[in-house]
Short mmCIF file of C-alpha atoms in Angstrom, two decimals:
data_model
loop_
_atom_site.label_atom_id
_atom_site.label_comp_id
_atom_site.label_asym_id
_atom_site.label_seq_id
_atom_site.Cartn_x
_atom_site.Cartn_y
_atom_site.Cartn_z
CA MET S 135 32.41 13.78 10.79
CA LYS S 136 28.72 12.73 9.58
CA SER S 137 27.01 15.17 6.96
CA ARG S 138 23.25 14.45 7.81
CA ILE S 139 20.32 16.65 5.50
CA LEU S 140 16.82 15.56 6.46
CA MET S 141 14.98 17.65 4.60
CA ALA S 142 11.36 15.61 6.00
CA ALA S 143 10.97 15.32 9.25
CA LEU S 144 7.59 14.40 10.80
CA THR S 145 5.70 17.62 12.45
CA ALA S 146 4.71 16.82 15.73
CA GLY S 147 1.10 16.07 15.78
CA ALA S 148 0.78 14.93 13.00
CA VAL S 149 -1.24 11.58 11.62
CA ALA S 150 0.59 8.99 10.05
CA LEU S 151 -0.99 7.94 6.63
CA PRO S 152 -0.90 4.91 5.46
CA GLY S 153 1.07 3.40 3.92
CA SER S 154 4.34 5.65 5.92
CA ALA S 155 6.94 4.75 7.74
CA ALA S 156 5.38 4.83 10.63
CA LEU S 157 3.02 1.59 10.12
CA ALA S 158 4.43 0.63 6.78
CA GLN S 159 6.03 -3.15 7.41
CA SER S 160 7.56 -3.34 4.32
CA LEU S 161 10.64 -1.61 2.68
CA LYS S 162 12.41 -1.72 -0.41
CA ILE S 163 16.07 -1.12 -0.92
CA ALA S 164 18.06 -0.20 -4.56
CA LEU S 165 21.36 -1.37 -4.38
CA SER S 166 24.79 -0.07 -5.93
CA SER S 167 25.75 -3.20 -5.99
CA GLU S 168 24.04 -6.66 -5.40
CA PRO S 169 25.75 -8.98 -3.22
CA THR S 170 27.42 -12.69 -5.03
CA SER S 171 26.67 -14.92 -3.01
CA ALA S 172 24.10 -15.88 -0.10
CA ASP S 173 26.95 -17.65 1.18
CA PRO S 174 28.70 -16.14 4.18
CA HIS S 175 32.06 -16.95 3.31
CA TYR S 176 32.67 -17.08 0.09
CA HIS S 177 33.46 -13.88 -1.27
CA LYS S 178 34.79 -10.97 1.26
CA GLN S 179 33.26 -8.22 -0.14
CA THR S 180 31.19 -5.22 1.29
CA GLN S 181 28.04 -6.03 -0.24
CA ASN S 182 28.28 -9.67 0.97
CA ASP S 183 29.05 -8.47 4.35
CA ALA S 184 26.28 -6.27 4.90
CA PHE S 185 24.15 -8.86 3.13
CA ALA S 186 25.89 -11.52 5.72
CA ALA S 187 24.77 -9.29 8.92
CA HIS S 188 21.28 -9.60 7.95
CA VAL S 189 20.84 -13.30 8.53
CA TYR S 190 24.43 -13.87 10.38
CA ASN S 191 26.08 -12.54 13.55
CA SER S 192 29.73 -12.88 14.21
CA LEU S 193 31.44 -13.97 17.35
CA VAL S 194 31.97 -8.71 17.54
CA GLY S 195 30.04 -6.90 16.36
CA ARG S 196 30.49 -2.85 15.24
CA ASP S 197 28.76 0.34 15.60
CA ALA S 198 28.37 2.66 12.59
CA ASP S 199 31.58 4.39 13.50
CA MET S 200 33.36 0.47 13.50
CA LYS S 201 33.70 1.00 17.67
CA LEU S 202 33.70 -3.15 18.24
CA GLN S 203 31.04 -4.28 20.78
CA PRO S 204 29.58 -7.14 22.12
CA SER S 205 27.71 -9.55 19.18
CA LEU S 206 27.46 -13.54 20.22
CA ALA S 207 30.51 -13.14 22.67
CA THR S 208 29.54 -10.55 25.49
CA SER S 209 33.00 -10.64 27.08
CA TRP S 210 36.63 -11.69 25.10
CA LYS S 211 40.21 -11.18 27.20
CA ASN S 212 43.11 -12.26 26.39
CA LEU S 213 44.49 -15.51 28.61
CA ASP S 214 48.13 -14.72 27.08
CA ASP S 215 49.84 -13.49 24.40
CA LEU S 216 48.72 -16.25 22.02
CA THR S 217 45.52 -17.08 23.37
CA TRP S 218 41.81 -15.67 24.08
CA GLU S 219 39.28 -16.68 26.09
CA PHE S 220 35.80 -15.67 24.25
CA LYS S 221 32.46 -16.02 26.50
CA LEU S 222 29.23 -16.93 24.89
CA ARG S 223 26.19 -15.89 25.38
CA ASP S 224 23.90 -17.76 26.63
CA ASP S 225 20.45 -16.68 25.38
CA VAL S 226 20.23 -17.35 21.28
CA LYS S 227 18.94 -19.25 18.89
CA PHE S 228 19.60 -19.76 15.29
CA SER S 229 16.67 -18.82 12.80
CA ASN S 230 15.68 -22.59 12.98
CA GLY S 231 14.78 -22.73 16.94
CA GLU S 232 17.83 -24.16 17.28
CA PRO S 233 20.49 -22.83 20.08
CA PHE S 234 23.59 -20.86 19.62
CA THR S 235 27.10 -22.75 21.60
CA SER S 236 30.33 -22.76 21.43
CA GLU S 237 29.79 -25.57 18.72
CA ASP S 238 28.78 -23.04 15.98
CA VAL S 239 31.96 -21.57 16.72
CA LEU S 240 34.22 -24.36 16.09
CA PHE S 241 32.11 -25.29 13.61
CA THR S 242 32.20 -22.38 11.75
CA ILE S 243 36.23 -21.98 11.60
CA CYS S 244 36.66 -25.06 10.54
CA ARG S 245 34.17 -24.28 7.22
CA THR S 246 35.82 -21.47 6.70
CA LEU S 247 39.15 -23.91 6.33
CA ASN S 248 37.76 -26.25 4.58
CA ASN S 249 35.20 -23.89 2.15
CA GLU S 250 36.15 -25.54 -1.56
CA THR S 251 33.95 -22.77 -3.17
CA ASN S 252 34.98 -19.52 -1.27
CA VAL S 253 36.67 -16.93 -4.57
CA SER S 254 40.53 -16.01 -3.24
CA GLN S 255 40.47 -17.60 -0.13
CA SER S 256 38.53 -15.26 1.56
CA TYR S 257 37.57 -15.27 5.35
CA MET S 258 40.35 -17.77 5.50
CA ASP S 259 43.26 -15.35 6.25
CA THR S 260 42.89 -14.75 9.39
CA THR S 261 41.34 -18.33 10.38
CA LYS S 262 44.39 -19.81 8.76
CA ARG S 263 46.42 -18.36 12.10
CA ILE S 264 44.18 -20.05 14.82
CA ALA S 265 46.19 -23.34 15.79
CA ASP S 266 43.58 -24.69 18.49
CA VAL S 267 39.63 -24.07 19.46
CA GLN S 268 38.98 -25.51 22.78
CA THR S 269 34.81 -25.17 23.98
CA PRO S 270 34.97 -26.17 27.38
CA ASP S 271 31.57 -25.67 27.86
CA PRO S 272 28.89 -24.63 25.40
CA TYR S 273 29.28 -20.62 26.38
CA THR S 274 33.43 -20.74 26.26
CA VAL S 275 35.86 -20.87 23.37
CA ILE S 276 39.12 -20.27 23.83
CA ILE S 277 41.19 -19.75 20.81
CA LYS S 278 45.25 -20.29 20.44
CA THR S 279 46.67 -18.74 17.52
CA ALA S 280 49.75 -19.22 15.74
CA ALA S 281 51.61 -16.26 16.98
CA PRO S 282 50.25 -13.14 18.66
CA LEU S 283 46.87 -12.22 17.15
CA PRO S 284 46.26 -8.81 18.94
CA LEU S 285 43.56 -7.16 16.98
CA LEU S 286 42.00 -10.81 16.66
CA PRO S 287 38.74 -9.54 18.07
CA ALA S 288 38.49 -6.52 15.50
CA GLU S 289 39.62 -9.54 12.26
CA PHE S 290 36.48 -12.15 13.70
CA ALA S 291 34.15 -8.53 13.54
CA ARG S 292 35.05 -8.24 10.02
CA SER S 293 35.80 -12.12 9.27
CA LEU S 294 33.13 -14.46 10.73
CA PRO S 295 29.63 -14.74 10.16
CA ILE S 296 28.80 -17.37 12.78
CA ILE S 297 26.37 -20.42 10.68
CA TRP S 298 24.72 -23.66 12.58
CA ASN S 299 27.17 -26.65 12.93
CA GLY S 300 23.71 -28.86 12.60
CA ILE S 301 23.77 -27.99 8.88
CA THR S 302 26.14 -30.88 7.88
CA GLU S 303 26.46 -34.37 9.19
CA HIS S 304 29.34 -34.94 12.14
CA GLY S 305 30.66 -37.02 14.89
CA LYS S 306 32.67 -34.95 17.62
CA LEU S 307 33.76 -31.51 16.51
CA THR S 308 37.47 -31.00 16.94
CA PHE S 309 39.85 -29.11 16.04
CA ASP S 310 41.45 -30.84 13.32
CA PRO S 311 41.05 -28.75 9.80
CA LYS S 312 43.22 -31.16 7.83
CA ASN S 313 40.85 -34.14 8.92
CA GLY S 314 37.63 -31.93 9.00
CA CYS S 315 37.24 -31.11 12.70
CA GLY S 316 35.15 -34.44 13.35
CA VAL S 317 32.90 -33.69 10.32
CA THR S 318 31.38 -36.98 8.45
CA GLY S 319 29.19 -35.37 5.71
CA LYS S 320 29.62 -33.14 3.17
CA TRP S 321 30.74 -29.33 3.87
CA PRO S 322 27.86 -26.75 2.47
CA THR S 323 28.70 -24.96 -1.32
CA VAL S 324 28.09 -22.21 -2.61
CA ALA S 325 25.16 -23.21 -3.81
CA ASP S 326 23.66 -24.52 -0.54
CA PHE S 327 23.57 -21.50 0.43
CA ASN S 328 21.95 -19.72 -2.28
CA ASN S 329 19.26 -21.42 -2.88
CA GLY S 330 18.00 -20.96 0.91
CA LYS S 331 18.71 -24.97 2.60
CA PHE S 332 21.29 -23.60 4.51
CA ALA S 333 20.99 -19.60 4.97
CA ILE S 334 20.59 -20.45 9.04
CA GLY S 335 21.75 -18.08 11.12
CA THR S 336 21.45 -15.63 14.75
CA GLY S 337 20.76 -12.62 12.97
CA PRO S 338 17.77 -9.99 12.75
CA TYR S 339 16.59 -11.54 9.45
CA LYS S 340 16.29 -14.64 7.62
CA LEU S 341 16.88 -15.61 3.88
CA LYS S 342 13.22 -15.35 1.70
CA SER S 343 14.65 -15.70 -1.12
CA TYR S 344 18.44 -15.57 -3.03
CA VAL S 345 18.50 -15.00 -7.20
CA LYS S 346 20.70 -13.31 -8.65
CA GLY S 347 20.32 -10.10 -11.43
CA THR S 348 17.12 -9.61 -9.07
CA GLY S 349 16.88 -8.91 -5.86
CA ILE S 350 17.17 -10.74 -2.40
CA GLU S 351 14.48 -11.12 0.45
CA LEU S 352 14.10 -11.39 3.57
CA GLU S 353 11.55 -11.70 6.49
CA ARG S 354 11.80 -11.14 9.84
CA ASN S 355 13.41 -13.83 12.53
CA ASP S 356 11.29 -13.91 15.19
CA ASN S 357 13.90 -16.04 17.39
CA TYR S 358 16.63 -13.12 17.06
CA TRP S 359 18.53 -12.59 20.28
CA GLY S 360 18.51 -8.82 20.08
CA GLU S 361 16.05 -5.77 19.33
CA LYS S 362 13.71 -6.50 17.45
CA PRO S 363 13.77 -4.95 14.40
CA HIS S 364 11.41 -2.76 12.14
CA TRP S 365 10.80 -3.95 9.36
CA LYS S 366 9.05 -6.97 9.00
CA GLU S 367 9.90 -7.79 4.46
CA VAL S 368 12.71 -6.20 3.24
CA LYS S 369 13.36 -6.69 -0.72
CA PHE S 370 17.04 -5.63 -1.82
CA VAL S 371 17.02 -4.90 -5.88
CA PRO S 372 20.33 -4.50 -7.50
CA VAL S 373 20.24 -1.47 -9.21
CA PRO S 374 23.72 -0.45 -11.20
CA ASN S 375 22.80 2.78 -12.39
CA ALA S 376 22.81 5.94 -10.08
CA GLY S 377 19.69 7.32 -12.52
CA PRO S 378 17.80 4.54 -12.61
CA ARG S 379 17.77 3.94 -8.76
CA LEU S 380 16.60 8.29 -8.34
CA THR S 381 13.91 7.67 -11.04
CA GLY S 382 12.52 4.78 -8.29
CA LEU S 383 12.64 6.49 -5.28
CA LEU S 384 11.55 9.84 -6.67
CA SER S 385 8.15 7.06 -7.32
CA GLY S 386 7.82 5.98 -4.76
CA ASP S 387 9.61 1.82 -6.22
CA PHE S 388 12.20 2.82 -3.36
CA ASP S 389 12.59 3.29 -0.09
CA VAL S 390 16.07 4.10 -0.02
CA ILE S 391 18.66 4.21 -2.17
CA GLU S 392 22.29 3.66 -2.07
CA ASN S 393 25.20 5.69 -3.40
CA PRO S 394 23.15 8.89 -5.79
CA ALA S 395 25.29 10.56 -8.31
CA ALA S 396 27.02 12.91 -6.73
CA ARG S 397 25.30 15.53 -8.74
CA ASP S 398 21.43 14.99 -7.74
CA LEU S 399 22.24 16.01 -4.08
CA GLN S 400 20.98 18.83 -4.91
CA ARG S 401 17.27 17.98 -6.40
CA ILE S 402 17.41 15.69 -3.30
CA LYS S 403 17.84 18.67 -0.78
CA SER S 404 15.14 20.48 -2.94
CA ASN S 405 12.78 18.52 -2.63
CA PRO S 406 10.68 18.15 0.38
CA LYS S 407 9.75 14.28 0.29
CA PHE S 408 13.31 12.71 0.78
CA GLY S 409 16.35 13.50 2.68
CA TYR S 410 20.21 12.37 2.10
CA VAL S 411 23.05 10.88 4.50
CA ALA S 412 26.74 11.39 3.62
CA THR S 413 29.24 9.90 5.73
CA PRO S 414 33.03 9.37 5.72
CA SER S 415 33.94 5.86 4.94
CA THR S 416 37.48 4.48 4.92
CA ARG S 417 37.37 2.81 2.36
CA LEU S 418 40.38 3.18 -0.26
CA ILE S 419 39.80 3.10 -3.66
CA PHE S 420 43.13 2.80 -5.60
CA PHE S 421 45.15 0.88 -9.02
CA GLN S 422 47.27 -2.24 -8.70
CA PRO S 423 49.22 -2.87 -10.92
CA ASP S 424 51.32 -6.58 -11.99
CA VAL S 425 54.57 -5.92 -11.09
CA ALA S 426 55.62 -10.04 -10.88
CA ARG S 427 54.74 -11.12 -14.19
CA ASN S 428 58.04 -10.07 -17.33
CA PRO S 429 55.69 -9.64 -20.40
CA SER S 430 52.13 -8.88 -18.20
CA PRO S 431 48.56 -9.81 -20.63
CA PHE S 432 47.38 -6.42 -21.07
CA VAL S 433 50.80 -4.42 -20.95
CA LYS S 434 53.15 -3.76 -24.72
CA SER S 435 55.91 -1.79 -24.69
CA ALA S 436 58.55 -1.62 -27.32
CA ASP S 437 61.15 -3.52 -25.70
CA GLY S 438 58.50 -6.61 -24.85
CA LYS S 439 59.22 -5.66 -21.33
CA ASN S 440 56.39 -5.01 -18.28
CA PRO S 441 57.26 -1.20 -17.37
CA LEU S 442 54.98 -1.58 -14.00
CA GLN S 443 58.07 -3.35 -12.12
CA ASP S 444 60.43 -0.54 -12.35
CA LEU S 445 59.08 1.79 -10.07
CA ARG S 446 59.70 4.45 -11.53
CA VAL S 447 57.02 3.53 -13.72
CA ARG S 448 54.73 2.80 -10.95
CA LYS S 449 55.46 6.33 -9.74
CA ALA S 450 54.90 7.95 -12.76
CA ILE S 451 51.72 6.46 -13.38
CA SER S 452 50.97 8.73 -9.78
CA MET S 453 52.64 11.64 -10.50
CA ALA S 454 50.50 11.17 -13.58
CA ILE S 455 46.75 11.69 -12.23
CA ASP S 456 45.00 14.51 -10.29
CA ARG S 457 43.59 12.94 -7.36
CA LYS S 458 42.04 16.43 -6.30
CA THR S 459 40.45 17.24 -9.48
CA ILE S 460 39.14 13.74 -9.68
CA VAL S 461 37.72 14.75 -6.07
CA ALA S 462 35.83 17.73 -6.79
CA ARG S 463 34.50 17.39 -10.26
CA LEU S 464 33.31 13.57 -10.21
CA MET S 465 32.87 13.23 -6.72
CA ASP S 466 31.63 16.32 -5.99
CA GLY S 467 33.59 16.46 -2.97
CA LEU S 468 32.42 14.00 -1.32
CA ALA S 469 35.52 11.35 -1.26
CA THR S 470 39.61 12.21 0.39
CA PRO S 471 42.12 12.51 -1.98
CA ALA S 472 44.93 10.11 -1.20
CA ASN S 473 48.06 10.43 0.26
CA GLN S 474 48.28 7.16 2.07
CA TYR S 475 47.26 3.67 2.29
CA MET S 476 45.17 4.94 4.97
CA PRO S 477 42.91 7.67 6.09
CA ASP S 478 44.98 10.36 8.11
CA GLY S 479 45.11 9.62 11.80
CA MET S 480 44.52 6.58 11.84
CA PHE S 481 46.61 4.46 13.95
CA GLY S 482 49.80 3.11 12.11
CA GLY S 483 49.62 5.64 9.43
CA LEU S 484 51.87 8.12 8.81
CA PRO S 485 50.74 11.33 11.06
CA ASN S 486 52.39 14.22 8.34
CA ALA S 487 51.97 12.20 4.92
CA PRO S 488 53.56 14.22 1.56
CA GLU S 489 51.12 15.10 -0.61
CA LEU S 490 50.71 13.25 -3.24
CA LYS S 491 51.10 15.83 -6.80
CA TYR S 492 49.85 16.58 -9.85
CA ASP S 493 53.21 16.58 -11.61
CA PRO S 494 52.63 15.37 -15.66
CA GLU S 495 55.99 16.47 -16.38
CA GLY S 496 57.11 14.79 -13.17
CA ALA S 497 55.65 11.76 -14.74
CA LYS S 498 56.79 12.68 -17.66
CA LYS S 499 60.92 12.99 -16.81
CA LEU S 500 60.54 9.45 -14.46
CA LEU S 501 59.67 7.49 -17.97
CA ALA S 502 62.07 8.82 -20.29
CA GLU S 503 64.13 7.06 -17.14
CA ALA S 504 63.23 4.16 -16.68
CA GLY S 505 63.12 3.75 -20.69
CA TYR S 506 59.88 4.69 -21.89
CA PRO S 507 60.34 8.26 -23.54
CA ASN S 508 57.59 7.29 -25.42
CA GLY S 509 55.52 5.94 -23.35
CA PHE S 510 53.36 2.35 -23.93
CA GLU S 511 50.32 0.84 -23.93
CA VAL S 512 48.08 -0.53 -20.85
CA THR S 513 44.54 -2.00 -19.93
CA LEU S 514 43.15 -0.55 -17.74
CA SER S 515 40.80 -3.30 -15.79
CA SER S 516 37.86 -1.74 -13.57
CA THR S 517 34.21 -2.24 -11.86
CA ASN S 518 31.48 0.57 -13.70
CA ASP S 519 28.99 -1.15 -10.68
CA ARG S 520 31.20 -1.29 -7.85
CA TYR S 521 32.48 1.99 -6.03
CA VAL S 522 30.99 4.84 -6.54
CA ASN S 523 31.63 6.46 -10.07
CA ASP S 524 33.99 4.07 -10.52
CA GLY S 525 33.16 3.88 -14.67
CA GLN S 526 33.79 7.73 -14.53
CA ILE S 527 37.06 7.08 -12.59
CA VAL S 528 38.91 4.58 -14.55
CA GLN S 529 38.13 7.02 -17.29
CA ALA S 530 40.04 9.77 -16.22
CA VAL S 531 42.91 7.90 -14.86
CA ALA S 532 43.35 6.93 -18.87
CA GLN S 533 43.07 10.38 -20.16
CA TYR S 534 45.65 11.56 -17.17
CA LEU S 535 47.66 8.77 -18.00
CA SER S 536 47.61 9.61 -22.43
CA ARG S 537 48.50 12.53 -21.19
CA VAL S 538 52.59 11.48 -20.01
CA GLY S 539 52.30 9.77 -23.23
CA ILE S 540 50.54 5.88 -21.36
CA LYS S 541 48.00 4.70 -23.65
CA ALA S 542 45.68 3.84 -21.46
CA ASN S 543 42.49 1.57 -22.92
CA VAL S 544 39.76 0.96 -20.70
CA ASP S 545 38.22 -2.21 -20.10
CA ALA S 546 35.32 -1.86 -17.35
CA MET S 547 33.03 -4.56 -16.86
CA THR S 548 30.51 -5.88 -14.23
CA ALA S 549 31.44 -6.56 -10.44
CA SER S 550 30.17 -10.31 -10.92
CA ILE S 551 32.09 -10.19 -14.06
CA TYR S 552 35.32 -8.99 -12.57
CA PHE S 553 35.76 -9.85 -9.04
CA PRO S 554 36.53 -13.54 -10.51
CA LYS S 555 38.69 -12.57 -13.22
CA ARG S 556 40.71 -10.40 -10.97
CA ALA S 557 40.94 -13.75 -8.85
CA LYS S 558 42.45 -15.14 -11.20
CA ARG S 559 45.60 -12.42 -11.79
CA GLU S 560 43.56 -12.15 -15.70
CA PHE S 561 44.33 -8.06 -14.98
CA SER S 562 47.37 -5.83 -15.50
CA LEU S 563 46.05 -2.38 -13.98
CA SER S 564 43.09 -3.21 -11.91
CA MET S 565 41.09 -0.92 -9.57
CA GLY S 566 40.36 -1.93 -6.31
CA GLY S 567 38.34 -0.79 -3.44
CA TRP S 568 38.78 -1.77 0.27
CA PRO S 569 37.86 -0.18 3.96
CA SER S 570 40.78 -0.54 6.97
CA GLU S 571 38.03 -2.40 8.28
CA VAL S 572 40.29 -3.16 11.77
CA GLY S 573 40.63 0.54 12.32
CA GLU S 574 44.39 -0.12 11.57
CA ALA S 575 46.50 -0.11 8.49
CA SER S 576 47.49 -3.93 9.09
CA GLY S 577 44.48 -4.98 7.29
CA LEU S 578 45.05 -3.49 3.59
CA PHE S 579 48.59 -4.53 3.66
CA GLN S 580 48.31 -8.05 5.23
CA LEU S 581 46.12 -9.08 2.18
CA TRP S 582 46.85 -6.35 -0.64
CA VAL S 583 50.45 -6.26 0.12
CA ALA S 584 52.13 -8.36 2.09
CA SER S 585 54.23 -11.17 0.08
CA GLN S 586 51.75 -14.05 -0.77
CA ASP S 587 51.57 -16.75 2.05
CA SER S 588 48.77 -18.76 1.84
CA PRO S 589 49.18 -20.79 4.33
CA LYS S 590 49.68 -18.01 6.97
CA GLY S 591 46.56 -15.95 5.35
CA LEU S 592 48.92 -13.54 4.10
CA GLY S 593 48.65 -11.75 0.50
CA THR S 594 45.84 -13.21 -0.68
CA SER S 595 44.78 -10.78 -2.43
CA ASN S 596 48.07 -9.35 -3.71
CA TYR S 597 47.15 -9.94 -7.45
CA GLY S 598 49.40 -7.53 -8.59
CA GLY S 599 52.57 -10.42 -7.08
CA PHE S 600 54.29 -7.57 -5.14
CA SER S 601 56.97 -9.14 -2.87
CA ASN S 602 59.70 -6.51 -0.69
CA ALA S 603 61.58 -8.15 2.04
CA ASP S 604 62.39 -4.74 3.81
CA PHE S 605 58.06 -4.41 3.92
CA ASP S 606 57.38 -7.84 5.31
CA LYS S 607 60.09 -8.11 7.59
CA VAL S 608 58.85 -4.54 9.66
CA TYR S 609 55.13 -5.88 8.55
CA LEU S 610 55.36 -9.42 9.95
CA GLU S 611 57.27 -8.05 13.35
CA ALA S 612 54.12 -5.56 13.64
CA ILE S 613 51.22 -7.97 13.24
CA GLY S 614 52.82 -10.02 16.03
CA THR S 615 53.80 -6.52 18.59
CA VAL S 616 51.51 -7.12 21.03
CA ASP S 617 52.02 -3.20 22.97
CA PRO S 618 49.97 -0.40 21.31
CA ALA S 619 53.05 1.90 20.84
CA LYS S 620 55.69 -0.46 19.56
CA ARG S 621 52.68 -1.91 17.28
CA GLU S 622 52.55 1.89 16.31
CA LYS S 623 55.59 2.71 15.02
CA LEU S 624 55.98 -0.89 12.99
CA LEU S 625 53.42 -0.15 10.90
CA GLN S 626 53.82 3.36 10.63
CA GLN S 627 57.70 2.63 9.00
CA SER S 628 55.41 -0.61 6.95
CA THR S 629 53.54 2.16 5.46
CA GLN S 630 56.87 4.76 4.46
CA ILE S 631 58.53 1.41 2.89
CA ALA S 632 55.18 0.76 1.12
CA LEU S 633 54.86 4.30 -0.33
CA ASP S 634 57.91 4.37 -1.99
CA ASN S 635 57.49 0.55 -3.24
CA VAL S 636 53.91 1.92 -4.34
CA PRO S 637 52.44 -1.56 -4.51
CA LEU S 638 49.44 0.12 -5.09
CA ILE S 639 48.78 3.38 -6.74
CA PRO S 640 45.77 5.37 -3.97
CA LEU S 641 43.77 7.95 -5.09
CA HIS S 642 40.84 8.76 -2.25
CA PHE S 643 38.41 7.46 0.03
CA GLU S 644 35.29 7.18 -0.90
CA SER S 645 32.22 8.59 0.76
CA SER S 646 28.54 6.69 1.19
CA ILE S 647 26.12 8.04 0.96
CA TRP S 648 22.14 7.09 1.51
CA ALA S 649 19.04 8.99 0.41
CA PHE S 650 15.59 8.13 1.15
CA ARG S 651 12.06 8.84 1.28
CA ASP S 652 9.78 11.28 3.77
CA GLY S 653 9.11 9.56 6.61
CA LEU S 654 12.71 7.32 7.07
CA ASP S 655 15.82 7.93 8.96
CA TYR S 656 19.59 6.52 8.15
CA GLU S 657 22.60 5.83 10.23
CA GLY S 658 24.79 6.01 8.02
CA ARG S 659 28.13 3.63 9.00
CA ARG S 660 31.85 4.20 8.13
CA ASP S 661 31.94 0.72 7.13
CA GLN S 662 29.61 1.54 3.74
CA TYR S 663 26.63 -1.67 5.47
CA THR S 664 23.34 -1.00 4.00
CA LEU S 665 21.73 -2.68 6.91
CA ALA S 666 17.59 -2.90 7.21
CA ASN S 667 17.58 -2.67 10.48
CA SER S 668 19.04 1.26 10.71
CA VAL S 669 16.29 2.09 8.43
CA LYS S 670 13.78 4.06 11.14
CA PRO S 671 10.99 5.38 10.92
CA ALA S 672 11.67 9.19 10.94
CA SER S 673 11.14 10.95 14.50
CA LYS S 674 8.65 13.69 14.75
CA LYS S 675 9.08 17.20 15.47
#
């Protein structure tokens, strides 16, 4: 459930003062982590997708509880196990006034498959599994997949922001991605979106400017087909440190801030000029061990090998971490210890997953059995400005590992440096965070656990090189199974195999927090998106 504390609702009959939320047309939001690009197909990250949702729409949308809802598509249905029909809205215009049609959907799919400037094959994991796209009329799209893909609408909700087909020259568009789909000009690059040249979407806002490290400015899109946003102008400012974010809110520099430190919530709660909302998310925070390379770049052991390849060592690392204490002390209770790879009760998870208990003595015994009674040395790599308290979490994990004999160094860095390095597999034991955006276990497994198979869009975030034939067999059968009951059982089997083999070391599921000034309200979202159009003037009471 959402936990909502609104400390400053306007009283009935109150007169709105100049600059109050009721009259203001501009909104300033402090982000805990900034988007790494204005290109909607550049790098699959929550902050990038949240920004893209202001300028672009997908065929399928999601509400604050991550339930699917119509967006650019009014309806969708299976014609058979391999074929989907999407009916499109006929009243949508891009921000430049051009009409939205089925050709834009075809063009967008082709662009994701011809995007040389993306990071880690982002936005290709779904489109690589498409075998054909037909546009029989301007408002119908027929998509055939290479294998059954029962979650295609949910996949599109998370990974297909639609761009205008007129941003580059082309002839007749056809689904032939290897030969450019009929495009005769140059495919747009990340720079073309960052400078605003091709940032043309159907979303509620238009991009005014994107300056990395400084901020993003948006202006209301008067051509928007949906409910017009309240705010005429919006500015997002990156403020990685929680202290300056809170100071900016309290001083009036910001109207809304992301992720105030949990320790500061009492300060916000006790001030009638501010409020906050805390919403549980599906984002799993974890560490990913390098199990493929021997040696691994940031592991040192007496025998010269990579201990992370030994299942007993991975289990020992998991047993060495006190998840409950991290949640209680570092997260102030605003997180949930993770005993599996998705929140309890989610489709495909184990109904009664056993607790991943803190057992340092058991960890020491496993290390000794694996041939490392005196431990080894490893560097923990992480962001320090992306996930809630990520810098503190990695330090805590390092201390826990040191208690069982593992010398753990910490290398925490800004997300803009970290993610490209991780994509190049420069780390040995790295922090990750991923939300279950499609509402079931298959989403995380497809990217992070399945064996790497680039043509099929599998394992594109499997930087640790984990590969398990039993897992792949069951998982691949699951994602091709249309019957929900059968698919759930197969996903539960996949979950158990993954837990038994520890491709990822789960820590906890984040809660997301937003704080805001008097006169505002914010609808907290499970997908952790910070959306300007979800900031509303508080209703009078």
